[in-house]
Amino acid sequence: MLKSVHLFGCSSGFVSNLLKPNSIVGFSLNFISSKRLPTSSSCSSSRLSCASNASMFLAPRAGSFKAFCGSTCSEANQDGTSTSPLSMSESPPPSSSTVVHSAEKIRNVRFCQWCGGQTKHGIPDDEEKLRAICTVCGKITYQNPKMVVGCLIHHDDKILLCKRKIEPSYGLWTLPAGYMEIGESAVDGAIRETLEEANAEVEVTSPFAQLDIPLIGQTYIIFRGKLKKPHFSPGPESIECRLFSLDDIPFESLAFSSMLVTLKLYVEDVKAGRVSFHYGTINKRPGTGASDIHAYTLDYHLRL
């Protein structure tokens, strides 16, 4: 039912991304590019500057969420495993701070997705970030954030939450949410996720929040919605589904920082008598894991 992508590398080591079928396979595989270097047969030009990085492997199917793991902190799993760096022969970068910054962000790709050739990591001409560049065909692999969509269902002055039956954050509470799939809109994805996780048919009424988490390459879009029928039950990824009054929301037992921020903002709005749309950036504290849901700051918060 679900796919798992394991990434090895960056400053903290082993990280994992778990997602559903038919979606783009992880943060590191969301690529759209056919750009070539000036010399397509090799990446050994002195114009490239490279830094030591690690490798990426595809893993078999496994149970998962929906939250992706970054290099130093994550909404998903994390441990301290690391791998040997790639051997680089290119000249040193013009700015060491640029490469350090890029190396912290990059999720490494060892083989080219087009021709299967081995990649090396360097900064292409006219660019500033570290990229995975094929040593055979010269194409550059670009990595893009993942979109997570979900629903905040308000029914009888209560909020619908699901207790997770899968790792990461097994047994903790979350809004029904997950990765948006190819071929669907954000609204369609939020409705689908709610049906899958809570067996609930919902009508989306308005957007509520967009929350970016740059460190782990995720953007959350949460919609407000209402039940079409007053029926819900645990789906295959949920142990339990329950309606909570605003005063009884289990803030200390939530699965992810994104859920904590969303629910806190909603409770504040309801108590203030006006529900707004929110944009913000969740900056996770480097070195924290999935269980550290309070280790963040909410920056650039806009209430519209």
Coordinates of C-alpha atoms in Angstrom, one line a residue:
M1 CA 0.0 0.0 0.0
L2 CA 2.8 2.4 0.8
K3 CA 6.3 3.1 -0.4
S4 CA 9.4 3.9 1.5
V5 CA 12.4 5.8 0.4
H6 CA 15.5 5.8 2.6
L7 CA 18.0 8.5 2.3
F8 CA 21.5 8.4 3.7
G9 CA 23.7 11.4 4.1
C10 CA 24.0 15.0 5.0
S11 CA 25.1 16.1 8.5
S12 CA 23.0 13.8 10.6
G13 CA 23.0 10.6 8.7
F14 CA 20.1 8.2 7.9
V15 CA 16.8 9.7 7.2
S16 CA 13.6 8.3 5.7
N17 CA 10.6 9.4 3.7
L18 CA 7.4 7.3 3.7
L19 CA 4.6 7.9 1.2
K20 CA 1.7 6.5 -0.7
P21 CA 1.6 4.8 -4.1
N22 CA 1.4 6.8 -7.3
S23 CA 3.0 9.8 -5.7
I24 CA 6.3 11.2 -6.7
V25 CA 8.8 9.0 -4.8
G26 CA 10.0 11.3 -2.1
F27 CA 11.6 14.6 -1.8
S28 CA 14.7 13.5 -3.6
L29 CA 13.0 12.2 -6.7
N30 CA 10.7 15.1 -7.4
F31 CA 12.7 16.2 -10.4
I32 CA 11.9 18.0 -13.6
S33 CA 15.1 18.7 -15.6
S34 CA 17.0 17.9 -18.7
K35 CA 19.6 20.6 -18.3
R36 CA 23.1 19.6 -19.3
L37 CA 26.5 20.9 -18.4
P38 CA 28.7 22.4 -21.1
T39 CA 30.6 19.2 -21.2
S40 CA 28.1 16.4 -21.1
S41 CA 30.5 13.5 -20.9
S42 CA 32.2 14.4 -17.6
C43 CA 31.8 16.5 -14.5
S44 CA 35.5 16.9 -13.9
S45 CA 35.7 20.5 -15.2
S46 CA 37.4 22.9 -12.8
R47 CA 34.3 25.0 -13.1
L48 CA 32.6 22.7 -10.7
S49 CA 33.1 22.8 -7.0
C50 CA 32.2 19.7 -5.0
A51 CA 31.7 18.7 -1.4
S52 CA 31.5 15.4 0.3
N53 CA 28.1 13.9 0.4
A54 CA 26.3 10.6 0.8
S55 CA 24.1 8.2 -1.1
M56 CA 20.5 7.4 -1.7
F57 CA 18.8 4.1 -1.9
L58 CA 15.3 2.9 -2.7
A59 CA 13.8 0.6 -0.1
P60 CA 11.0 -2.0 -0.4
R61 CA 7.4 -1.2 0.3
A62 CA 6.7 -0.5 4.0
G63 CA 4.0 1.1 6.2
S64 CA 4.5 4.8 6.5
F65 CA 3.2 8.2 6.9
K66 CA 3.5 10.9 5.2
A67 CA 6.1 13.1 6.6
F68 CA 9.4 13.4 5.2
C69 CA 12.7 13.2 7.0
G70 CA 15.3 15.9 6.6
S71 CA 19.0 16.0 7.1
T72 CA 19.2 17.4 10.6
C73 CA 15.6 17.2 11.8
S74 CA 12.4 15.8 10.7
E75 CA 8.7 15.3 11.0
A76 CA 9.5 11.6 10.4
N77 CA 12.1 9.1 11.4
Q78 CA 15.7 9.7 12.1
D79 CA 18.8 7.9 13.6
G80 CA 22.5 8.4 13.6
T81 CA 23.6 6.2 10.8
S82 CA 25.9 7.7 8.1
T83 CA 27.7 6.5 5.0
S84 CA 31.0 7.2 3.4
P85 CA 31.2 10.3 1.3
L86 CA 31.5 10.3 -2.5
S87 CA 35.0 10.7 -3.9
M88 CA 35.3 14.1 -5.5
S89 CA 38.1 15.4 -7.7
E90 CA 36.8 18.9 -8.7
S91 CA 38.5 22.1 -7.6
P92 CA 37.5 23.7 -4.2
P93 CA 34.5 26.0 -4.2
P94 CA 34.9 29.8 -4.5
S95 CA 33.0 30.2 -1.2
S96 CA 33.2 27.6 1.5
S97 CA 30.1 29.0 3.2
T98 CA 28.1 28.5 0.1
V99 CA 29.0 24.8 -0.1
V100 CA 28.4 24.2 3.6
H101 CA 25.0 25.7 3.3
S102 CA 24.2 23.7 0.2
A103 CA 25.6 20.5 1.7
E104 CA 23.2 20.8 4.6
K105 CA 20.2 21.2 2.4
I106 CA 20.9 18.7 -0.4
R107 CA 19.4 15.2 -0.3
N108 CA 21.9 13.2 -2.2
V109 CA 21.3 11.2 -5.4
R110 CA 24.0 8.8 -6.4
F111 CA 22.8 7.7 -9.8
C112 CA 21.2 9.5 -12.7
Q113 CA 17.5 9.0 -13.1
W114 CA 17.8 9.2 -16.9
C115 CA 20.7 7.0 -17.9
G116 CA 21.7 5.4 -14.6
G117 CA 25.2 6.9 -14.6
Q118 CA 27.0 7.8 -11.4
T119 CA 26.6 11.4 -10.2
K120 CA 29.0 13.8 -8.6
H121 CA 27.9 16.8 -6.6
G122 CA 29.0 20.2 -7.6
I123 CA 27.9 23.8 -8.4
P124 CA 27.1 24.2 -12.1
D125 CA 27.9 27.3 -14.0
D126 CA 25.5 30.2 -13.4
E127 CA 24.1 28.5 -10.2
E128 CA 24.8 28.8 -6.5
K129 CA 23.6 25.6 -5.0
L130 CA 25.1 22.1 -4.9
R131 CA 23.5 19.8 -7.4
A132 CA 23.8 16.1 -8.4
I133 CA 25.3 16.0 -11.9
C134 CA 25.5 12.9 -14.0
T135 CA 29.1 12.0 -15.0
V136 CA 27.8 10.2 -18.1
C137 CA 25.1 12.3 -19.7
G138 CA 25.7 15.5 -17.8
K139 CA 22.1 16.1 -16.8
I140 CA 21.4 17.8 -13.5
T141 CA 19.0 16.4 -10.9
Y142 CA 16.9 19.1 -9.2
Q143 CA 15.2 18.4 -5.9
N144 CA 11.9 20.0 -4.9
P145 CA 9.8 20.2 -1.7
K146 CA 6.8 17.9 -1.1
M147 CA 3.3 19.1 -0.6
V148 CA 1.2 17.7 2.3
V149 CA -2.5 18.4 2.4
G150 CA -5.2 17.8 5.0
C151 CA -8.5 18.8 6.6
L152 CA -9.4 20.4 9.8
I153 CA -12.9 19.2 10.4
H154 CA -15.1 21.1 12.8
H155 CA -18.3 19.2 13.8
D156 CA -20.5 20.0 16.8
D157 CA -17.9 22.4 18.1
K158 CA -15.3 19.7 18.1
I159 CA -12.3 18.8 15.9
L160 CA -11.8 15.4 14.2
L161 CA -8.4 13.8 15.0
C162 CA -7.0 10.4 14.0
K163 CA -4.6 8.3 16.2
R164 CA -1.8 7.0 14.0
K165 CA -1.5 3.3 13.4
I166 CA 1.8 3.6 11.5
E167 CA 5.2 5.0 12.1
P168 CA 6.5 7.5 12.5
S169 CA 4.6 8.8 15.6
Y170 CA 2.6 5.6 16.1
G171 CA -0.1 6.1 18.6
L172 CA -0.1 9.9 18.4
W173 CA -2.9 12.2 17.2
T174 CA -3.0 14.1 13.9
L175 CA -5.4 15.8 11.6
P176 CA -6.1 13.6 8.5
A177 CA -3.4 14.6 6.1
G178 CA -0.8 13.2 3.7
Y179 CA 1.1 13.7 0.5
M180 CA -0.7 15.2 -2.5
E181 CA -0.6 12.9 -5.5
I182 CA 0.1 13.5 -9.1
G183 CA -3.1 14.2 -11.0
E184 CA -5.1 15.8 -8.1
S185 CA -5.6 19.2 -6.7
A186 CA -4.7 20.2 -3.1
V187 CA -8.4 20.1 -2.3
D188 CA -8.9 16.7 -3.9
G189 CA -5.9 15.4 -1.9
A190 CA -7.2 16.7 1.4
I191 CA -10.6 15.1 0.8
R192 CA -9.0 11.8 -0.2
E193 CA -6.7 11.7 2.8
T194 CA -9.7 12.3 5.1
L195 CA -11.6 9.5 3.5
E196 CA -8.6 7.1 3.7
E197 CA -7.7 7.9 7.3
A198 CA -11.1 8.6 8.9
N199 CA -13.6 7.0 6.5
A200 CA -15.2 10.4 6.5
E201 CA -16.8 12.2 3.5
V202 CA -16.1 15.9 3.8
E203 CA -16.8 19.1 2.0
V204 CA -14.0 21.7 2.0
T205 CA -15.2 25.1 3.0
S206 CA -12.1 27.3 3.0
P207 CA -8.3 27.2 3.2
F208 CA -7.0 27.6 6.7
A209 CA -3.2 27.5 6.7
Q210 CA -0.1 27.1 4.6
L211 CA 2.9 26.2 6.7
D212 CA 6.3 25.8 5.2
I213 CA 9.0 23.6 6.8
P214 CA 12.2 24.4 4.9
L215 CA 14.5 22.2 6.8
I216 CA 12.7 19.0 5.8
G217 CA 11.4 20.2 2.4
Q218 CA 7.7 20.2 3.1
T219 CA 4.8 22.6 2.6
Y220 CA 1.5 21.9 4.5
I221 CA -1.8 23.2 3.2
I222 CA -4.7 22.6 5.6
F223 CA -8.3 23.2 4.7
R224 CA -11.3 23.8 6.9
G225 CA -14.1 21.3 6.1
K226 CA -17.3 19.8 7.4
L227 CA -18.7 16.3 7.4
K228 CA -21.2 15.5 4.7
K229 CA -22.6 12.8 7.0
P230 CA -22.0 12.5 10.7
H231 CA -20.1 9.2 10.3
F232 CA -16.4 8.4 10.6
S233 CA -14.3 5.4 11.7
P234 CA -10.6 4.5 11.7
G235 CA -9.1 3.8 8.3
P236 CA -6.2 1.3 7.7
E237 CA -3.7 3.9 8.9
S238 CA -5.6 4.9 12.1
I239 CA -6.1 3.2 15.4
E240 CA -8.9 5.5 16.4
C241 CA -10.8 8.6 15.2
R242 CA -12.4 10.9 17.7
L243 CA -14.0 14.4 18.0
F244 CA -12.3 16.6 20.6
S245 CA -13.6 19.8 22.1
L246 CA -11.2 22.7 21.8
D247 CA -10.3 22.5 25.5
D248 CA -9.6 18.7 25.2
I249 CA -7.3 18.6 22.2
P250 CA -4.3 16.4 23.2
F251 CA -1.6 19.0 22.5
E252 CA 1.0 16.9 24.3
S253 CA 0.2 13.8 22.2
L254 CA 0.2 15.3 18.7
A255 CA 2.3 13.6 16.0
F256 CA 4.0 16.6 14.4
S257 CA 4.9 20.2 14.8
S258 CA 2.8 21.1 11.8
M259 CA -0.3 19.7 13.6
L260 CA 0.6 21.5 16.8
V261 CA 0.9 24.9 15.0
T262 CA -2.3 24.4 13.0
L263 CA -4.5 23.5 16.0
K264 CA -3.0 26.2 18.2
L265 CA -3.8 28.8 15.5
Y266 CA -7.3 27.5 15.1
V267 CA -8.1 27.5 18.8
E268 CA -6.8 31.1 19.0
D269 CA -9.0 32.1 16.1
V270 CA -12.1 30.5 17.6
K271 CA -11.6 32.1 21.0
A272 CA -11.0 35.5 19.3
G273 CA -14.3 35.1 17.4
R274 CA -12.8 35.2 13.9
V275 CA -11.2 32.4 11.9
S276 CA -8.5 33.7 9.6
F277 CA -6.2 32.3 6.9
H278 CA -2.6 31.8 8.2
Y279 CA 0.7 31.6 6.4
G280 CA 3.9 30.9 8.3
T281 CA 7.3 29.2 8.3
I282 CA 8.0 26.5 10.8
N283 CA 11.7 26.6 11.5
K284 CA 12.6 23.3 13.2
R285 CA 15.5 23.4 15.6
P286 CA 18.5 21.6 14.0
G287 CA 19.2 18.3 15.5
T288 CA 15.7 17.6 16.7
G289 CA 13.7 14.5 15.9
A290 CA 10.0 13.8 15.2
S291 CA 9.1 13.5 18.8
D292 CA 10.3 17.1 19.5
I293 CA 7.1 18.7 18.3
H294 CA 7.8 21.9 20.4
A295 CA 11.3 22.5 19.0
Y296 CA 10.4 25.1 16.5
T297 CA 9.7 28.8 15.9
L298 CA 6.9 30.1 13.8
D299 CA 8.3 32.8 11.6
Y300 CA 6.8 35.2 8.9
H301 CA 3.4 34.5 10.4
L302 CA 0.7 36.3 8.4
R303 CA -3.0 36.3 9.5
L304 CA -5.3 37.3 6.7

